Amino acid sequence: MDSKISEEFVGPRSEDTLPASAAAAVKVVIVGGFGVGKTTLVGSVSEIRPLTTEETMTQAGVGVDDVAGVERKTETTVAMDFGRISINEQLVLYLFGTPGQERFWFLWNGLFEGALGAVVLVDTRRLEVSFDVIGRLEERGVPFVVGINAFPDAPVHPVEDLRAALDIPASVPMIDCDARDRGSCRDALMTLMRYLHTLTTSTPEPQ
Ligand SMILES: Nc1nc2c(ncn2[C@@H]2O[C@H](COP(=O)(O)OP(=O)(O)O)[C@@H](O)[C@H]2O)c(=O)[nH]1
Ligand SMILES: [Mg+2]
């Protein structure tokens, strides 16, 4: 990442400066259907002012974006969210939130380039909005973990029921996650990092 570019985006804040010890930068993508909390998550954990391309939803989205269950949502992400979090002195994650709406899927190619993994956010009131996104990650072979975002009026299901409903393999971590809570989002990202680590250290299945 060109630091000059991010300075332009975020302005001169002292925490924008990466520690000299930062040795590894990892790209992580935050995905999920419309209104599941992607922009909220990036905003909660980012140590730089997140870049977001949130726009007031216009008439153009009427009948195209499914707002059932998120009627109070008045803004939508038109291109992406971008943030940064330092996991420790050496490891920095760059977070890219991708729009869930199908009409933005052409952006996926660019956004997934070089990404090591993804966090899929789901809203238990509307699981179906994340189905397609999960299918696309599986097609591309992008490793992911699932964050079950806690909306107050959302039905609580045992995680194994959610796993079955979303058809998520037993090996893929599923965790509770409150997109508004920094610690909770950080835990979700740590779960992804640990999962990626197990994938690189586990022996491949015999062919
Ligand atoms: N109660 C609650 N509301 C949330 C949570 N995450 C997001 N929201 C709200 O849900 C709406 C959609 O979130 P947003 O981050 O814009 O979704 P996106 O379309 O996935 O980027 C916003 O009004 C958020 O304030 C959460 O964990 N709990
Ligand atoms: Mg958004």
JSON list of C-alpha atoms and ligand atoms in Angstrom, two decimals:
[
{"chain": "A", "resi": 1, "resn": "MET", "atom": "CA", "xyz": [0.00, 0.00, 0.00]},
{"chain": "A", "resi": 2, "resn": "ASP", "atom": "CA", "xyz": [1.35, 3.35, -0.96]},
{"chain": "A", "resi": 3, "resn": "SER", "atom": "CA", "xyz": [1.51, 5.32, 2.29]},
{"chain": "A", "resi": 4, "resn": "LYS", "atom": "CA", "xyz": [1.22, 8.58, 0.39]},
{"chain": "A", "resi": 5, "resn": "ILE", "atom": "CA", "xyz": [-2.17, 7.55, -0.88]},
{"chain": "A", "resi": 6, "resn": "SER", "atom": "CA", "xyz": [-3.50, 6.60, 2.54]},
{"chain": "A", "resi": 7, "resn": "GLU", "atom": "CA", "xyz": [-2.26, 9.87, 4.02]},
{"chain": "A", "resi": 8, "resn": "GLU", "atom": "CA", "xyz": [-4.25, 11.72, 1.46]},
{"chain": "A", "resi": 9, "resn": "PHE", "atom": "CA", "xyz": [-7.32, 9.75, 2.36]},
{"chain": "A", "resi": 10, "resn": "VAL", "atom": "CA", "xyz": [-7.10, 9.92, 6.10]},
{"chain": "A", "resi": 11, "resn": "GLY", "atom": "CA", "xyz": [-5.41, 13.23, 6.81]},
{"chain": "A", "resi": 12, "resn": "PRO", "atom": "CA", "xyz": [-2.56, 13.85, 9.23]},
{"chain": "A", "resi": 13, "resn": "ARG", "atom": "CA", "xyz": [-3.36, 11.89, 12.38]},
{"chain": "A", "resi": 14, "resn": "SER", "atom": "CA", "xyz": [-0.49, 10.64, 14.49]},
{"chain": "A", "resi": 15, "resn": "GLU", "atom": "CA", "xyz": [-1.76, 7.06, 14.63]},
{"chain": "A", "resi": 16, "resn": "ASP", "atom": "CA", "xyz": [-1.68, 6.91, 10.86]},
{"chain": "A", "resi": 17, "resn": "THR", "atom": "CA", "xyz": [2.04, 6.36, 10.97]},
{"chain": "A", "resi": 18, "resn": "LEU", "atom": "CA", "xyz": [2.94, 2.69, 10.82]},
{"chain": "A", "resi": 19, "resn": "PRO", "atom": "CA", "xyz": [5.51, 1.60, 13.41]},
{"chain": "A", "resi": 20, "resn": "ALA", "atom": "CA", "xyz": [8.90, 1.00, 11.84]},
{"chain": "A", "resi": 21, "resn": "SER", "atom": "CA", "xyz": [8.70, -2.57, 13.18]},
{"chain": "A", "resi": 22, "resn": "ALA", "atom": "CA", "xyz": [5.74, -3.44, 10.90]},
{"chain": "A", "resi": 23, "resn": "ALA", "atom": "CA", "xyz": [7.08, -6.25, 8.75]},
{"chain": "A", "resi": 24, "resn": "ALA", "atom": "CA", "xyz": [4.05, -7.93, 7.23]},
{"chain": "A", "resi": 25, "resn": "ALA", "atom": "CA", "xyz": [0.91, -6.46, 5.71]},
{"chain": "A", "resi": 26, "resn": "VAL", "atom": "CA", "xyz": [-2.01, -8.76, 5.03]},
{"chain": "A", "resi": 27, "resn": "LYS", "atom": "CA", "xyz": [-5.06, -7.97, 2.98]},
{"chain": "A", "resi": 28, "resn": "VAL", "atom": "CA", "xyz": [-8.36, -9.17, 4.44]},
{"chain": "A", "resi": 29, "resn": "VAL", "atom": "CA", "xyz": [-11.76, -8.76, 2.86]},
{"chain": "A", "resi": 30, "resn": "ILE", "atom": "CA", "xyz": [-14.97, -8.22, 4.80]},
{"chain": "A", "resi": 31, "resn": "VAL", "atom": "CA", "xyz": [-17.96, -9.55, 2.90]},
{"chain": "A", "resi": 32, "resn": "GLY", "atom": "CA", "xyz": [-21.61, -10.34, 3.41]},
{"chain": "A", "resi": 33, "resn": "GLY", "atom": "CA", "xyz": [-25.00, -9.38, 2.10]},
{"chain": "A", "resi": 34, "resn": "PHE", "atom": "CA", "xyz": [-26.57, -5.98, 2.12]},
{"chain": "A", "resi": 35, "resn": "GLY", "atom": "CA", "xyz": [-26.75, -4.34, 5.58]},
{"chain": "A", "resi": 36, "resn": "VAL", "atom": "CA", "xyz": [-25.01, -7.09, 7.58]},
{"chain": "A", "resi": 37, "resn": "GLY", "atom": "CA", "xyz": [-22.56, -4.65, 9.19]},
{"chain": "A", "resi": 38, "resn": "LYS", "atom": "CA", "xyz": [-19.47, -4.56, 6.95]},
{"chain": "A", "resi": 39, "resn": "THR", "atom": "CA", "xyz": [-19.01, -0.78, 7.02]},
{"chain": "A", "resi": 40, "resn": "THR", "atom": "CA", "xyz": [-19.69, -0.80, 10.78]},
{"chain": "A", "resi": 41, "resn": "LEU", "atom": "CA", "xyz": [-17.03, -3.47, 11.37]},
{"chain": "A", "resi": 42, "resn": "VAL", "atom": "CA", "xyz": [-14.35, -1.68, 9.35]},
{"chain": "A", "resi": 43, "resn": "GLY", "atom": "CA", "xyz": [-15.19, 1.57, 11.16]},
{"chain": "A", "resi": 44, "resn": "SER", "atom": "CA", "xyz": [-15.03, -0.12, 14.61]},
{"chain": "A", "resi": 45, "resn": "VAL", "atom": "CA", "xyz": [-11.62, -1.72, 14.26]},
{"chain": "A", "resi": 46, "resn": "SER", "atom": "CA", "xyz": [-9.76, 0.64, 12.00]},
{"chain": "A", "resi": 47, "resn": "GLU", "atom": "CA", "xyz": [-6.99, 2.63, 13.65]},
{"chain": "A", "resi": 48, "resn": "ILE", "atom": "CA", "xyz": [-7.02, 5.07, 10.76]},
{"chain": "A", "resi": 49, "resn": "ARG", "atom": "CA", "xyz": [-10.13, 7.01, 9.86]},
{"chain": "A", "resi": 50, "resn": "PRO", "atom": "CA", "xyz": [-11.80, 4.49, 7.57]},
{"chain": "A", "resi": 51, "resn": "LEU", "atom": "CA", "xyz": [-12.22, 5.35, 3.97]},
{"chain": "A", "resi": 52, "resn": "THR", "atom": "CA", "xyz": [-15.77, 4.59, 3.06]},
{"chain": "A", "resi": 53, "resn": "THR", "atom": "CA", "xyz": [-17.69, 5.30, -0.04]},
{"chain": "A", "resi": 54, "resn": "GLU", "atom": "CA", "xyz": [-21.04, 5.33, 1.72]},
{"chain": "A", "resi": 55, "resn": "GLU", "atom": "CA", "xyz": [-23.68, 7.16, -0.30]},
{"chain": "A", "resi": 56, "resn": "THR", "atom": "CA", "xyz": [-27.23, 8.04, 0.52]},
{"chain": "A", "resi": 57, "resn": "MET", "atom": "CA", "xyz": [-29.40, 5.39, -1.08]},
{"chain": "A", "resi": 58, "resn": "THR", "atom": "CA", "xyz": [-31.03, 6.87, -4.10]},
{"chain": "A", "resi": 59, "resn": "GLN", "atom": "CA", "xyz": [-34.09, 6.13, -6.11]},
{"chain": "A", "resi": 60, "resn": "ALA", "atom": "CA", "xyz": [-31.81, 4.17, -8.44]},
{"chain": "A", "resi": 61, "resn": "GLY", "atom": "CA", "xyz": [-31.56, 1.45, -5.80]},
{"chain": "A", "resi": 62, "resn": "VAL", "atom": "CA", "xyz": [-35.32, 1.12, -5.38]},
{"chain": "A", "resi": 63, "resn": "GLY", "atom": "CA", "xyz": [-36.44, -2.31, -6.48]},
{"chain": "A", "resi": 64, "resn": "VAL", "atom": "CA", "xyz": [-32.80, -3.34, -7.00]},
{"chain": "A", "resi": 65, "resn": "ASP", "atom": "CA", "xyz": [-31.48, -3.44, -3.44]},
{"chain": "A", "resi": 66, "resn": "ASP", "atom": "CA", "xyz": [-33.49, -5.63, -1.10]},
{"chain": "A", "resi": 67, "resn": "VAL", "atom": "CA", "xyz": [-34.09, -3.47, 1.97]},
{"chain": "A", "resi": 68, "resn": "ALA", "atom": "CA", "xyz": [-36.45, -5.92, 3.68]},
{"chain": "A", "resi": 69, "resn": "GLY", "atom": "CA", "xyz": [-35.31, -6.05, 7.33]},
{"chain": "A", "resi": 70, "resn": "VAL", "atom": "CA", "xyz": [-33.09, -2.98, 6.99]},
{"chain": "A", "resi": 71, "resn": "GLU", "atom": "CA", "xyz": [-35.73, -0.39, 6.19]},
{"chain": "A", "resi": 72, "resn": "ARG", "atom": "CA", "xyz": [-34.03, 2.16, 8.44]},
{"chain": "A", "resi": 73, "resn": "LYS", "atom": "CA", "xyz": [-30.83, 1.92, 6.48]},
{"chain": "A", "resi": 74, "resn": "THR", "atom": "CA", "xyz": [-30.40, 5.12, 4.51]},
{"chain": "A", "resi": 75, "resn": "GLU", "atom": "CA", "xyz": [-26.84, 4.73, 3.30]},
{"chain": "A", "resi": 76, "resn": "THR", "atom": "CA", "xyz": [-25.17, 2.05, 1.27]},
{"chain": "A", "resi": 77, "resn": "THR", "atom": "CA", "xyz": [-21.61, 1.28, 0.26]},
{"chain": "A", "resi": 78, "resn": "VAL", "atom": "CA", "xyz": [-21.08, 1.97, -3.38]},
{"chain": "A", "resi": 79, "resn": "ALA", "atom": "CA", "xyz": [-17.50, 0.89, -3.87]},
{"chain": "A", "resi": 80, "resn": "MET", "atom": "CA", "xyz": [-15.74, -0.27, -0.72]},
{"chain": "A", "resi": 81, "resn": "ASP", "atom": "CA", "xyz": [-14.66, 0.36, 2.84]},
{"chain": "A", "resi": 82, "resn": "PHE", "atom": "CA", "xyz": [-11.01, 0.52, 3.71]},
{"chain": "A", "resi": 83, "resn": "GLY", "atom": "CA", "xyz": [-9.33, 0.42, 7.10]},
{"chain": "A", "resi": 84, "resn": "ARG", "atom": "CA", "xyz": [-6.21, -0.73, 8.87]},
{"chain": "A", "resi": 85, "resn": "ILE", "atom": "CA", "xyz": [-5.51, -2.55, 12.12]},
{"chain": "A", "resi": 86, "resn": "SER", "atom": "CA", "xyz": [-2.17, -3.47, 13.65]},
{"chain": "A", "resi": 87, "resn": "ILE", "atom": "CA", "xyz": [-2.43, -6.92, 15.23]},
{"chain": "A", "resi": 88, "resn": "ASN", "atom": "CA", "xyz": [0.98, -6.61, 16.87]},
{"chain": "A", "resi": 89, "resn": "GLU", "atom": "CA", "xyz": [4.24, -4.75, 16.35]},
{"chain": "A", "resi": 90, "resn": "GLN", "atom": "CA", "xyz": [4.94, -6.70, 13.17]},
{"chain": "A", "resi": 91, "resn": "LEU", "atom": "CA", "xyz": [1.61, -7.59, 11.59]},
{"chain": "A", "resi": 92, "resn": "VAL", "atom": "CA", "xyz": [-0.74, -5.10, 9.99]},
{"chain": "A", "resi": 93, "resn": "LEU", "atom": "CA", "xyz": [-4.06, -5.98, 8.39]},
{"chain": "A", "resi": 94, "resn": "TYR", "atom": "CA", "xyz": [-5.57, -3.93, 5.62]},
{"chain": "A", "resi": 95, "resn": "LEU", "atom": "CA", "xyz": [-9.32, -4.36, 5.59]},
{"chain": "A", "resi": 96, "resn": "PHE", "atom": "CA", "xyz": [-11.45, -4.07, 2.47]},
{"chain": "A", "resi": 97, "resn": "GLY", "atom": "CA", "xyz": [-15.21, -4.14, 2.88]},
{"chain": "A", "resi": 98, "resn": "THR", "atom": "CA", "xyz": [-16.90, -5.11, -0.34]},
{"chain": "A", "resi": 99, "resn": "PRO", "atom": "CA", "xyz": [-20.40, -4.19, -1.37]},
{"chain": "A", "resi": 100, "resn": "GLY", "atom": "CA", "xyz": [-22.82, -7.05, -1.07]},
{"chain": "A", "resi": 101, "resn": "GLN", "atom": "CA", "xyz": [-25.20, -6.07, -3.82]},
{"chain": "A", "resi": 102, "resn": "GLU", "atom": "CA", "xyz": [-25.00, -8.26, -6.87]},
{"chain": "A", "resi": 103, "resn": "ARG", "atom": "CA", "xyz": [-24.72, -5.26, -9.17]},
{"chain": "A", "resi": 104, "resn": "PHE", "atom": "CA", "xyz": [-21.28, -4.51, -7.66]},
{"chain": "A", "resi": 105, "resn": "TRP", "atom": "CA", "xyz": [-19.85, -7.98, -8.16]},
{"chain": "A", "resi": 106, "resn": "PHE", "atom": "CA", "xyz": [-17.68, -6.81, -11.03]},
{"chain": "A", "resi": 107, "resn": "LEU", "atom": "CA", "xyz": [-15.57, -5.15, -8.31]},
{"chain": "A", "resi": 108, "resn": "TRP", "atom": "CA", "xyz": [-14.76, -8.46, -6.68]},
{"chain": "A", "resi": 109, "resn": "ASN", "atom": "CA", "xyz": [-11.91, -9.35, -9.02]},
{"chain": "A", "resi": 110, "resn": "GLY", "atom": "CA", "xyz": [-9.88, -6.31, -8.06]},
{"chain": "A", "resi": 111, "resn": "LEU", "atom": "CA", "xyz": [-10.79, -6.38, -4.39]},
{"chain": "A", "resi": 112, "resn": "PHE", "atom": "CA", "xyz": [-9.86, -10.03, -3.95]},
{"chain": "A", "resi": 113, "resn": "GLU", "atom": "CA", "xyz": [-6.50, -9.78, -5.66]},
{"chain": "A", "resi": 114, "resn": "GLY", "atom": "CA", "xyz": [-3.85, -10.65, -3.09]},
{"chain": "A", "resi": 115, "resn": "ALA", "atom": "CA", "xyz": [-6.37, -11.18, -0.27]},
{"chain": "A", "resi": 116, "resn": "LEU", "atom": "CA", "xyz": [-5.33, -13.91, 2.15]},
{"chain": "A", "resi": 117, "resn": "GLY", "atom": "CA", "xyz": [-8.77, -14.46, 3.59]},
{"chain": "A", "resi": 118, "resn": "ALA", "atom": "CA", "xyz": [-12.19, -13.08, 4.33]},
{"chain": "A", "resi": 119, "resn": "VAL", "atom": "CA", "xyz": [-14.62, -12.54, 7.15]},
{"chain": "A", "resi": 120, "resn": "VAL", "atom": "CA", "xyz": [-18.19, -13.22, 6.07]},
{"chain": "A", "resi": 121, "resn": "LEU", "atom": "CA", "xyz": [-20.71, -11.36, 8.20]},
{"chain": "A", "resi": 122, "resn": "VAL", "atom": "CA", "xyz": [-24.19, -12.81, 8.56]},
{"chain": "A", "resi": 123, "resn": "ASP", "atom": "CA", "xyz": [-27.38, -11.40, 10.04]},
{"chain": "A", "resi": 124, "resn": "THR", "atom": "CA", "xyz": [-29.45, -14.23, 11.53]},
{"chain": "A", "resi": 125, "resn": "ARG", "atom": "CA", "xyz": [-32.66, -12.42, 10.55]},
{"chain": "A", "resi": 126, "resn": "ARG", "atom": "CA", "xyz": [-31.68, -12.59, 6.89]},
{"chain": "A", "resi": 127, "resn": "LEU", "atom": "CA", "xyz": [-29.24, -15.45, 6.40]},
{"chain": "A", "resi": 128, "resn": "GLU", "atom": "CA", "xyz": [-30.12, -15.71, 2.74]},
{"chain": "A", "resi": 129, "resn": "VAL", "atom": "CA", "xyz": [-28.46, -12.37, 1.88]},
{"chain": "A", "resi": 130, "resn": "SER", "atom": "CA", "xyz": [-25.07, -13.94, 2.54]},
{"chain": "A", "resi": 131, "resn": "PHE", "atom": "CA", "xyz": [-25.63, -17.21, 0.62]},
{"chain": "A", "resi": 132, "resn": "ASP", "atom": "CA", "xyz": [-24.32, -15.97, -2.72]},
{"chain": "A", "resi": 133, "resn": "VAL", "atom": "CA", "xyz": [-21.30, -14.33, -1.17]},
{"chain": "A", "resi": 134, "resn": "ILE", "atom": "CA", "xyz": [-20.29, -17.58, 0.56]},
{"chain": "A", "resi": 135, "resn": "GLY", "atom": "CA", "xyz": [-20.74, -19.48, -2.72]},
{"chain": "A", "resi": 136, "resn": "ARG", "atom": "CA", "xyz": [-18.51, -17.04, -4.53]},
{"chain": "A", "resi": 137, "resn": "LEU", "atom": "CA", "xyz": [-15.75, -17.32, -1.92]},
{"chain": "A", "resi": 138, "resn": "GLU", "atom": "CA", "xyz": [-15.88, -21.11, -2.16]},
{"chain": "A", "resi": 139, "resn": "GLU", "atom": "CA", "xyz": [-15.68, -20.92, -5.96]},
{"chain": "A", "resi": 140, "resn": "ARG", "atom": "CA", "xyz": [-12.60, -18.71, -5.73]},
{"chain": "A", "resi": 141, "resn": "GLY", "atom": "CA", "xyz": [-11.00, -20.84, -3.01]},
{"chain": "A", "resi": 142, "resn": "VAL", "atom": "CA", "xyz": [-10.67, -17.84, -0.65]},
{"chain": "A", "resi": 143, "resn": "PRO", "atom": "CA", "xyz": [-10.47, -19.08, 2.97]},
{"chain": "A", "resi": 144, "resn": "PHE", "atom": "CA", "xyz": [-13.02, -17.44, 5.24]},
{"chain": "A", "resi": 145, "resn": "VAL", "atom": "CA", "xyz": [-14.49, -17.44, 8.73]},
{"chain": "A", "resi": 146, "resn": "VAL", "atom": "CA", "xyz": [-18.08, -16.52, 9.51]},
{"chain": "A", "resi": 147, "resn": "GLY", "atom": "CA", "xyz": [-18.97, -13.73, 11.94]},
{"chain": "A", "resi": 148, "resn": "ILE", "atom": "CA", "xyz": [-22.51, -13.89, 13.27]},
{"chain": "A", "resi": 149, "resn": "ASN", "atom": "CA", "xyz": [-23.35, -10.23, 13.79]},
{"chain": "A", "resi": 150, "resn": "ALA", "atom": "CA", "xyz": [-25.47, -9.59, 16.88]},
{"chain": "A", "resi": 151, "resn": "PHE", "atom": "CA", "xyz": [-28.50, -7.50, 16.05]},
{"chain": "A", "resi": 152, "resn": "PRO", "atom": "CA", "xyz": [-30.68, -6.95, 19.14]},
{"chain": "A", "resi": 153, "resn": "ASP", "atom": "CA", "xyz": [-33.93, -8.32, 17.75]},
{"chain": "A", "resi": 154, "resn": "ALA", "atom": "CA", "xyz": [-32.27, -11.14, 15.83]},
{"chain": "A", "resi": 155, "resn": "PRO", "atom": "CA", "xyz": [-33.29, -14.71, 16.63]},
{"chain": "A", "resi": 156, "resn": "VAL", "atom": "CA", "xyz": [-30.58, -16.65, 18.45]},
{"chain": "A", "resi": 157, "resn": "HIS", "atom": "CA", "xyz": [-29.87, -20.03, 16.88]},
{"chain": "A", "resi": 158, "resn": "PRO", "atom": "CA", "xyz": [-27.36, -22.64, 18.02]},
{"chain": "A", "resi": 159, "resn": "VAL", "atom": "CA", "xyz": [-24.24, -22.22, 15.93]},
{"chain": "A", "resi": 160, "resn": "GLU", "atom": "CA", "xyz": [-24.57, -25.74, 14.56]},
{"chain": "A", "resi": 161, "resn": "ASP", "atom": "CA", "xyz": [-28.03, -24.90, 13.19]},
{"chain": "A", "resi": 162, "resn": "LEU", "atom": "CA", "xyz": [-26.58, -21.81, 11.48]},
{"chain": "A", "resi": 163, "resn": "ARG", "atom": "CA", "xyz": [-23.74, -23.90, 10.12]},
{"chain": "A", "resi": 164, "resn": "ALA", "atom": "CA", "xyz": [-26.21, -26.34, 8.62]},
{"chain": "A", "resi": 165, "resn": "ALA", "atom": "CA", "xyz": [-28.44, -23.56, 7.24]},
{"chain": "A", "resi": 166, "resn": "LEU", "atom": "CA", "xyz": [-25.48, -21.86, 5.57]},
{"chain": "A", "resi": 167, "resn": "ASP", "atom": "CA", "xyz": [-23.89, -25.18, 4.57]},
{"chain": "A", "resi": 168, "resn": "ILE", "atom": "CA", "xyz": [-20.54, -24.24, 6.13]},
{"chain": "A", "resi": 169, "resn": "PRO", "atom": "CA", "xyz": [-17.99, -27.08, 6.50]},
{"chain": "A", "resi": 170, "resn": "ALA", "atom": "CA", "xyz": [-17.19, -28.15, 10.07]},
{"chain": "A", "resi": 171, "resn": "SER", "atom": "CA", "xyz": [-13.59, -26.95, 9.71]},
{"chain": "A", "resi": 172, "resn": "VAL", "atom": "CA", "xyz": [-14.59, -23.32, 9.06]},
{"chain": "A", "resi": 173, "resn": "PRO", "atom": "CA", "xyz": [-14.75, -21.24, 12.28]},
{"chain": "A", "resi": 174, "resn": "MET", "atom": "CA", "xyz": [-18.05, -19.51, 13.08]},
{"chain": "A", "resi": 175, "resn": "ILE", "atom": "CA", "xyz": [-17.97, -16.87, 15.80]},
{"chain": "A", "resi": 176, "resn": "ASP", "atom": "CA", "xyz": [-20.32, -14.36, 17.38]},
{"chain": "A", "resi": 177, "resn": "CYS", "atom": "CA", "xyz": [-19.35, -10.84, 16.47]},
{"chain": "A", "resi": 178, "resn": "ASP", "atom": "CA", "xyz": [-20.77, -7.43, 17.29]},
{"chain": "A", "resi": 179, "resn": "ALA", "atom": "CA", "xyz": [-19.75, -5.18, 14.39]},
{"chain": "A", "resi": 180, "resn": "ARG", "atom": "CA", "xyz": [-20.02, -2.12, 16.65]},
{"chain": "A", "resi": 181, "resn": "ASP", "atom": "CA", "xyz": [-17.56, -3.46, 19.18]},
{"chain": "A", "resi": 182, "resn": "ARG", "atom": "CA", "xyz": [-13.86, -3.05, 18.50]},
{"chain": "A", "resi": 183, "resn": "GLY", "atom": "CA", "xyz": [-12.75, -5.97, 20.67]},
{"chain": "A", "resi": 184, "resn": "SER", "atom": "CA", "xyz": [-15.32, -8.29, 19.18]},
{"chain": "A", "resi": 185, "resn": "CYS", "atom": "CA", "xyz": [-14.31, -7.40, 15.61]},
{"chain": "A", "resi": 186, "resn": "ARG", "atom": "CA", "xyz": [-10.66, -7.78, 16.52]},
{"chain": "A", "resi": 187, "resn": "ASP", "atom": "CA", "xyz": [-11.42, -11.28, 17.89]},
{"chain": "A", "resi": 188, "resn": "ALA", "atom": "CA", "xyz": [-13.11, -12.17, 14.60]},
{"chain": "A", "resi": 189, "resn": "LEU", "atom": "CA", "xyz": [-10.00, -11.05, 12.69]},
{"chain": "A", "resi": 190, "resn": "MET", "atom": "CA", "xyz": [-7.75, -12.98, 15.06]},
{"chain": "A", "resi": 191, "resn": "THR", "atom": "CA", "xyz": [-9.89, -16.06, 14.46]},
{"chain": "A", "resi": 192, "resn": "LEU", "atom": "CA", "xyz": [-9.32, -15.62, 10.73]},
{"chain": "A", "resi": 193, "resn": "MET", "atom": "CA", "xyz": [-5.56, -15.23, 11.26]},
{"chain": "A", "resi": 194, "resn": "ARG", "atom": "CA", "xyz": [-5.41, -18.40, 13.39]},
{"chain": "A", "resi": 195, "resn": "TYR", "atom": "CA", "xyz": [-7.50, -20.27, 10.82]},
{"chain": "A", "resi": 196, "resn": "LEU", "atom": "CA", "xyz": [-5.21, -19.15, 7.98]},
{"chain": "A", "resi": 197, "resn": "HIS", "atom": "CA", "xyz": [-2.26, -20.30, 10.06]},
{"chain": "A", "resi": 198, "resn": "THR", "atom": "CA", "xyz": [-3.78, -23.78, 10.54]},
{"chain": "A", "resi": 199, "resn": "LEU", "atom": "CA", "xyz": [-4.37, -24.00, 6.78]},
{"chain": "A", "resi": 200, "resn": "THR", "atom": "CA", "xyz": [-0.74, -23.28, 6.01]},
{"chain": "A", "resi": 201, "resn": "THR", "atom": "CA", "xyz": [0.60, -25.69, 8.62]},
{"chain": "A", "resi": 202, "resn": "SER", "atom": "CA", "xyz": [-1.80, -28.61, 8.14]},
{"chain": "A", "resi": 203, "resn": "THR", "atom": "CA", "xyz": [-0.72, -31.38, 5.80]},
{"chain": "A", "resi": 204, "resn": "PRO", "atom": "CA", "xyz": [-2.70, -31.55, 2.57]},
{"chain": "A", "resi": 205, "resn": "GLU", "atom": "CA", "xyz": [-5.21, -34.37, 2.14]},
{"chain": "A", "resi": 206, "resn": "PRO", "atom": "CA", "xyz": [-3.78, -37.28, 0.15]},
{"chain": "A", "resi": 207, "resn": "GLN", "atom": "CA", "xyz": [-5.05, -37.17, -3.46]},
{"chain": "B", "resi": 1, "resn": "LIG", "atom": "N1", "xyz": [-27.63, -3.53, 16.66]},
{"chain": "B", "resi": 1, "resn": "LIG", "atom": "C1", "xyz": [-26.66, -3.64, 15.77]},
{"chain": "B", "resi": 1, "resn": "LIG", "atom": "N2", "xyz": [-26.73, -2.87, 14.67]},
{"chain": "B", "resi": 1, "resn": "LIG", "atom": "C2", "xyz": [-25.74, -3.00, 13.77]},
{"chain": "B", "resi": 1, "resn": "LIG", "atom": "C3", "xyz": [-24.67, -3.91, 13.95]},
{"chain": "B", "resi": 1, "resn": "LIG", "atom": "N3", "xyz": [-23.87, -3.85, 12.87]},
{"chain": "B", "resi": 1, "resn": "LIG", "atom": "C4", "xyz": [-24.42, -2.93, 12.04]},
{"chain": "B", "resi": 1, "resn": "LIG", "atom": "N4", "xyz": [-25.53, -2.40, 12.59]},
{"chain": "B", "resi": 1, "resn": "LIG", "atom": "C5", "xyz": [-26.41, -1.42, 11.97]},
{"chain": "B", "resi": 1, "resn": "LIG", "atom": "O1", "xyz": [-26.96, -2.04, 10.82]},
{"chain": "B", "resi": 1, "resn": "LIG", "atom": "C6", "xyz": [-26.99, -1.15, 9.72]},
{"chain": "B", "resi": 1, "resn": "LIG", "atom": "C7", "xyz": [-26.23, -1.73, 8.55]},
{"chain": "B", "resi": 1, "resn": "LIG", "atom": "O2", "xyz": [-24.86, -1.76, 8.83]},
{"chain": "B", "resi": 1, "resn": "LIG", "atom": "P1", "xyz": [-23.74, -1.43, 7.73]},
{"chain": "B", "resi": 1, "resn": "LIG", "atom": "O3", "xyz": [-22.41, -1.53, 8.44]},
{"chain": "B", "resi": 1, "resn": "LIG", "atom": "O4", "xyz": [-24.02, -0.18, 6.99]},
{"chain": "B", "resi": 1, "resn": "LIG", "atom": "O5", "xyz": [-23.93, -2.68, 6.74]},
{"chain": "B", "resi": 1, "resn": "LIG", "atom": "P2", "xyz": [-23.19, -3.02, 5.37]},
{"chain": "B", "resi": 1, "resn": "LIG", "atom": "O6", "xyz": [-24.18, -2.81, 4.27]},
{"chain": "B", "resi": 1, "resn": "LIG", "atom": "O7", "xyz": [-22.85, -4.48, 5.51]},
{"chain": "B", "resi": 1, "resn": "LIG", "atom": "O8", "xyz": [-21.98, -2.17, 5.25]},
{"chain": "B", "resi": 1, "resn": "LIG", "atom": "C8", "xyz": [-26.43, 0.17, 10.21]},
{"chain": "B", "resi": 1, "resn": "LIG", "atom": "O9", "xyz": [-27.51, 1.01, 10.54]},
{"chain": "B", "resi": 1, "resn": "LIG", "atom": "C9", "xyz": [-25.63, -0.21, 11.46]},
{"chain": "B", "resi": 1, "resn": "LIG", "atom": "O10", "xyz": [-25.60, 0.82, 12.41]},
{"chain": "B", "resi": 1, "resn": "LIG", "atom": "C10", "xyz": [-24.64, -4.70, 15.16]},
{"chain": "B", "resi": 1, "resn": "LIG", "atom": "O11", "xyz": [-23.75, -5.51, 15.40]},
{"chain": "B", "resi": 1, "resn": "LIG", "atom": "N5", "xyz": [-25.67, -4.52, 16.01]},
{"chain": "B", "resi": 2, "resn": "MG", "atom": "MG", "xyz": [-21.52, -0.87, 3.81]}
]
